[in-house]
Amino acid sequence: ILYPEIYAMQVRAIFEAACTLRARGVDARPDVMIPGVGTREEMRWTYDATKAVADAVIAERGVPVAYKIGTMVELPRACVVAGQLAECAEFFSFGTNDLTQTTYGYSRDDAEASFIPKYLDQRILAEDPFQVLDREGVGALMRMGVERGRAQRSDLKIGICGEHGGDPSSVAFCHEIGLDYVSCSPYRIPIARLAAAQAALGELH
């Protein structure tokens, strides 16, 4: 919002690339994710700014491109006002690394290098919350975000992005609260796929 030209440049790059791919016959459908949103007004402003550039590039190129604009849910307030965000946002992705930081008030780098090992040793924490999703705190906020977001927009696509996407118990929880997809680092993909399959099979029994 302070430097709209940076967003405009990034959105233009995405849609010029998408138009080029579509012209080559590739079925490119970009999802543009706005990070750090915590209010309806921020979501509306960034949505409108993104859409204006996207539509301008599509018109310039004369190539139709289907796309969605959504947000990275990484603030407790975003979970609480998820229904307001979903007035504009067409998808959510829970950024669980940052959502864990902002919920606990921990700086991840500082915490993991200093007191978290001690907390684990003393059983103050049962698990490292940056490795295994905290269901009672962070998970409760996620559940709220899902419920309130989908109450506003029933077809809202919701996923998770971060290290938790490669943890089997965290993936199982995401399945339980109705998330649609997992995004994680490449080396964690096999674990994430197996965990997602196990969660789906467990639901059948």
Short mmCIF file of C-alpha atoms in Angstrom, two decimals:
data_model
loop_
_atom_site.label_atom_id
_atom_site.label_comp_id
_atom_site.label_asym_id
_atom_site.label_seq_id
_atom_site.Cartn_x
_atom_site.Cartn_y
_atom_site.Cartn_z
CA ILE A 1 0.00 0.00 0.00
CA LEU A 2 2.95 2.33 0.68
CA TYR A 3 4.74 1.19 -2.49
CA PRO A 4 2.00 0.15 -4.93
CA GLU A 5 4.45 0.13 -7.84
CA ILE A 6 6.16 -2.95 -6.34
CA TYR A 7 2.91 -4.91 -6.27
CA ALA A 8 2.00 -3.67 -9.74
CA MET A 9 5.35 -4.86 -11.10
CA GLN A 10 4.96 -8.29 -9.50
CA VAL A 11 1.36 -8.74 -10.66
CA ARG A 12 2.26 -7.60 -14.18
CA ALA A 13 5.09 -10.14 -14.30
CA ILE A 14 2.77 -12.94 -13.21
CA PHE A 15 0.14 -12.13 -15.81
CA GLU A 16 2.52 -11.45 -18.67
CA ALA A 17 3.98 -14.90 -17.99
CA ALA A 18 0.50 -16.43 -17.76
CA CYS A 19 -0.57 -14.85 -21.04
CA THR A 20 2.60 -16.07 -22.75
CA LEU A 21 1.97 -19.61 -21.50
CA ARG A 22 -1.70 -19.52 -22.52
CA ALA A 23 -0.69 -18.40 -25.99
CA ARG A 24 1.59 -21.48 -26.16
CA GLY A 25 -1.30 -23.75 -25.19
CA VAL A 26 -0.38 -24.16 -21.53
CA ASP A 27 -3.39 -24.08 -19.18
CA ALA A 28 -1.95 -21.45 -16.80
CA ARG A 29 -4.33 -20.33 -14.05
CA PRO A 30 -2.48 -18.13 -11.55
CA ASP A 31 -3.54 -17.70 -7.95
CA VAL A 32 -2.24 -14.40 -6.57
CA MET A 33 -1.78 -14.48 -2.81
CA ILE A 34 -1.63 -11.26 -0.78
CA PRO A 35 0.40 -11.69 2.45
CA GLY A 36 -0.02 -10.08 5.85
CA VAL A 37 -3.63 -8.95 5.49
CA GLY A 38 -5.50 -8.29 8.74
CA THR A 39 -8.43 -6.02 7.86
CA ARG A 40 -11.26 -5.92 5.34
CA GLU A 41 -9.91 -2.62 4.04
CA GLU A 42 -6.41 -4.01 3.39
CA MET A 43 -7.94 -6.97 1.54
CA ARG A 44 -10.21 -4.76 -0.55
CA TRP A 45 -7.42 -2.31 -1.44
CA THR A 46 -4.92 -4.97 -2.44
CA TYR A 47 -7.57 -7.03 -4.26
CA ASP A 48 -8.67 -4.05 -6.34
CA ALA A 49 -5.07 -3.03 -7.10
CA THR A 50 -4.16 -6.58 -8.15
CA LYS A 51 -7.26 -7.02 -10.29
CA ALA A 52 -6.71 -3.72 -12.09
CA VAL A 53 -3.22 -4.72 -13.23
CA ALA A 54 -4.21 -8.31 -14.05
CA ASP A 55 -7.16 -7.23 -16.19
CA ALA A 56 -5.05 -4.56 -17.93
CA VAL A 57 -2.39 -7.11 -18.93
CA ILE A 58 -5.03 -9.60 -20.13
CA ALA A 59 -6.64 -6.84 -22.23
CA GLU A 60 -3.28 -5.73 -23.65
CA ARG A 61 -2.34 -9.26 -24.64
CA GLY A 62 -5.80 -10.29 -25.80
CA VAL A 63 -5.39 -13.67 -24.11
CA PRO A 64 -8.03 -14.85 -21.62
CA VAL A 65 -6.59 -16.02 -18.30
CA ALA A 66 -8.62 -17.43 -15.43
CA TYR A 67 -7.23 -16.36 -12.07
CA LYS A 68 -8.01 -15.98 -8.39
CA ILE A 69 -6.89 -13.45 -5.80
CA GLY A 70 -6.61 -14.59 -2.21
CA THR A 71 -4.64 -14.08 0.96
CA MET A 72 -2.06 -15.70 3.20
CA VAL A 73 -3.69 -16.02 6.62
CA GLU A 74 -0.81 -15.50 9.04
CA LEU A 75 -2.22 -13.17 11.71
CA PRO A 76 -4.61 -14.08 14.55
CA ARG A 77 -6.81 -11.14 13.56
CA ALA A 78 -7.11 -12.51 10.04
CA CYS A 79 -8.59 -15.72 11.48
CA VAL A 80 -11.06 -13.77 13.63
CA VAL A 81 -12.25 -11.56 10.74
CA ALA A 82 -11.95 -14.26 8.07
CA GLY A 83 -15.54 -13.68 6.96
CA GLN A 84 -14.72 -10.06 6.16
CA LEU A 85 -11.60 -11.06 4.24
CA ALA A 86 -13.59 -13.62 2.24
CA GLU A 87 -15.80 -10.85 0.88
CA CYS A 88 -12.92 -10.29 -1.55
CA ALA A 89 -10.46 -13.13 -1.07
CA GLU A 90 -11.23 -16.10 -3.30
CA PHE A 91 -8.91 -18.45 -1.42
CA PHE A 92 -6.97 -18.65 1.85
CA SER A 93 -3.62 -20.22 2.57
CA PHE A 94 -2.72 -20.52 6.23
CA GLY A 95 0.90 -19.43 6.61
CA THR A 96 1.36 -21.55 9.71
CA ASN A 97 4.99 -20.59 10.34
CA ASP A 98 4.05 -16.93 10.75
CA LEU A 99 0.68 -17.71 12.33
CA THR A 100 2.54 -19.72 15.00
CA GLN A 101 4.96 -16.82 15.54
CA THR A 102 2.20 -14.25 15.87
CA THR A 103 0.02 -16.46 18.08
CA TYR A 104 2.78 -17.38 20.53
CA GLY A 105 4.62 -14.07 20.27
CA TYR A 106 7.80 -16.01 19.47
CA SER A 107 10.43 -15.03 16.95
CA ARG A 108 11.02 -18.38 15.27
CA ASP A 109 14.75 -17.99 14.69
CA ASP A 110 15.42 -16.70 18.19
CA ALA A 111 13.13 -19.21 19.90
CA GLU A 112 14.47 -22.30 18.15
CA ALA A 113 18.05 -21.24 18.79
CA SER A 114 17.53 -20.33 22.43
CA PHE A 115 14.69 -21.39 24.69
CA ILE A 116 12.61 -23.95 22.74
CA PRO A 117 15.14 -26.78 23.33
CA LYS A 118 14.99 -25.99 27.06
CA TYR A 119 11.20 -25.83 27.00
CA LEU A 120 11.08 -29.24 25.32
CA ASP A 121 13.56 -30.69 27.79
CA GLN A 122 11.53 -29.35 30.75
CA ARG A 123 8.25 -30.44 29.09
CA ILE A 124 6.98 -26.86 29.12
CA LEU A 125 6.25 -27.54 25.46
CA ALA A 126 5.30 -31.08 24.41
CA GLU A 127 6.36 -30.39 20.81
CA ASP A 128 8.21 -27.68 18.93
CA PRO A 129 5.23 -25.63 17.66
CA PHE A 130 7.17 -24.75 14.50
CA GLN A 131 7.49 -28.44 13.61
CA VAL A 132 4.18 -29.85 14.89
CA LEU A 133 1.05 -27.72 14.61
CA ASP A 134 -0.32 -26.47 17.94
CA ARG A 135 -3.92 -27.66 17.70
CA GLU A 136 -5.16 -25.98 20.88
CA GLY A 137 -4.03 -22.45 20.03
CA VAL A 138 -3.00 -22.04 16.40
CA GLY A 139 -5.34 -24.84 15.35
CA ALA A 140 -8.30 -23.20 17.09
CA LEU A 141 -7.62 -19.99 15.18
CA MET A 142 -7.39 -21.96 11.93
CA ARG A 143 -10.69 -23.70 12.63
CA MET A 144 -12.28 -20.31 13.27
CA GLY A 145 -10.82 -18.96 10.05
CA VAL A 146 -12.19 -21.88 8.02
CA GLU A 147 -15.66 -21.64 9.55
CA ARG A 148 -15.96 -17.87 9.21
CA GLY A 149 -14.39 -17.73 5.77
CA ARG A 150 -16.69 -20.40 4.34
CA ALA A 151 -19.74 -18.89 6.04
CA GLN A 152 -19.10 -15.86 3.82
CA ARG A 153 -17.94 -17.76 0.70
CA SER A 154 -19.01 -21.39 0.62
CA ASP A 155 -16.65 -22.37 -2.22
CA LEU A 156 -13.58 -20.82 -0.55
CA LYS A 157 -10.47 -22.87 -1.35
CA ILE A 158 -8.27 -23.16 1.75
CA GLY A 159 -4.82 -24.66 2.20
CA ILE A 160 -1.72 -24.59 4.35
CA CYS A 161 1.74 -23.32 3.47
CA GLY A 162 4.81 -23.97 5.59
CA GLU A 163 6.84 -26.58 7.41
CA HIS A 164 3.72 -28.04 9.03
CA GLY A 165 2.68 -29.24 5.58
CA GLY A 166 5.29 -31.99 5.90
CA ASP A 167 4.30 -33.17 9.37
CA PRO A 168 1.84 -36.12 9.33
CA SER A 169 -0.10 -35.13 12.46
CA SER A 170 -0.41 -31.55 11.23
CA VAL A 171 -1.66 -32.72 7.81
CA ALA A 172 -4.21 -34.96 9.57
CA PHE A 173 -5.49 -31.95 11.52
CA CYS A 174 -5.75 -29.89 8.33
CA HIS A 175 -7.83 -32.67 6.78
CA GLU A 176 -10.02 -32.75 9.89
CA ILE A 177 -10.89 -29.04 9.66
CA GLY A 178 -11.62 -29.26 5.92
CA LEU A 179 -8.57 -27.83 4.18
CA ASP A 180 -8.21 -28.50 0.46
CA TYR A 181 -4.47 -28.56 -0.18
CA VAL A 182 -0.98 -28.56 1.28
CA SER A 183 2.00 -26.54 0.08
CA CYS A 184 5.39 -27.46 1.50
CA SER A 185 9.08 -27.60 0.64
CA PRO A 186 9.94 -30.13 -2.10
CA TYR A 187 11.68 -32.67 0.12
CA ARG A 188 8.58 -32.89 2.33
CA ILE A 189 6.14 -33.62 -0.53
CA PRO A 190 6.29 -37.45 -0.24
CA ILE A 191 5.53 -37.24 3.50
CA ALA A 192 2.71 -34.77 2.90
CA ARG A 193 1.12 -36.94 0.21
CA LEU A 194 1.31 -40.05 2.39
CA ALA A 195 -0.11 -38.18 5.39
CA ALA A 196 -2.97 -36.78 3.30
CA ALA A 197 -3.79 -40.24 1.96
CA GLN A 198 -3.73 -41.73 5.47
CA ALA A 199 -6.02 -38.96 6.77
CA ALA A 200 -8.50 -39.58 3.94
CA LEU A 201 -8.43 -43.34 4.49
CA GLY A 202 -8.84 -42.90 8.23
CA GLU A 203 -12.05 -40.98 7.58
CA LEU A 204 -13.50 -44.04 5.81
CA HIS A 205 -13.14 -46.28 8.89
#
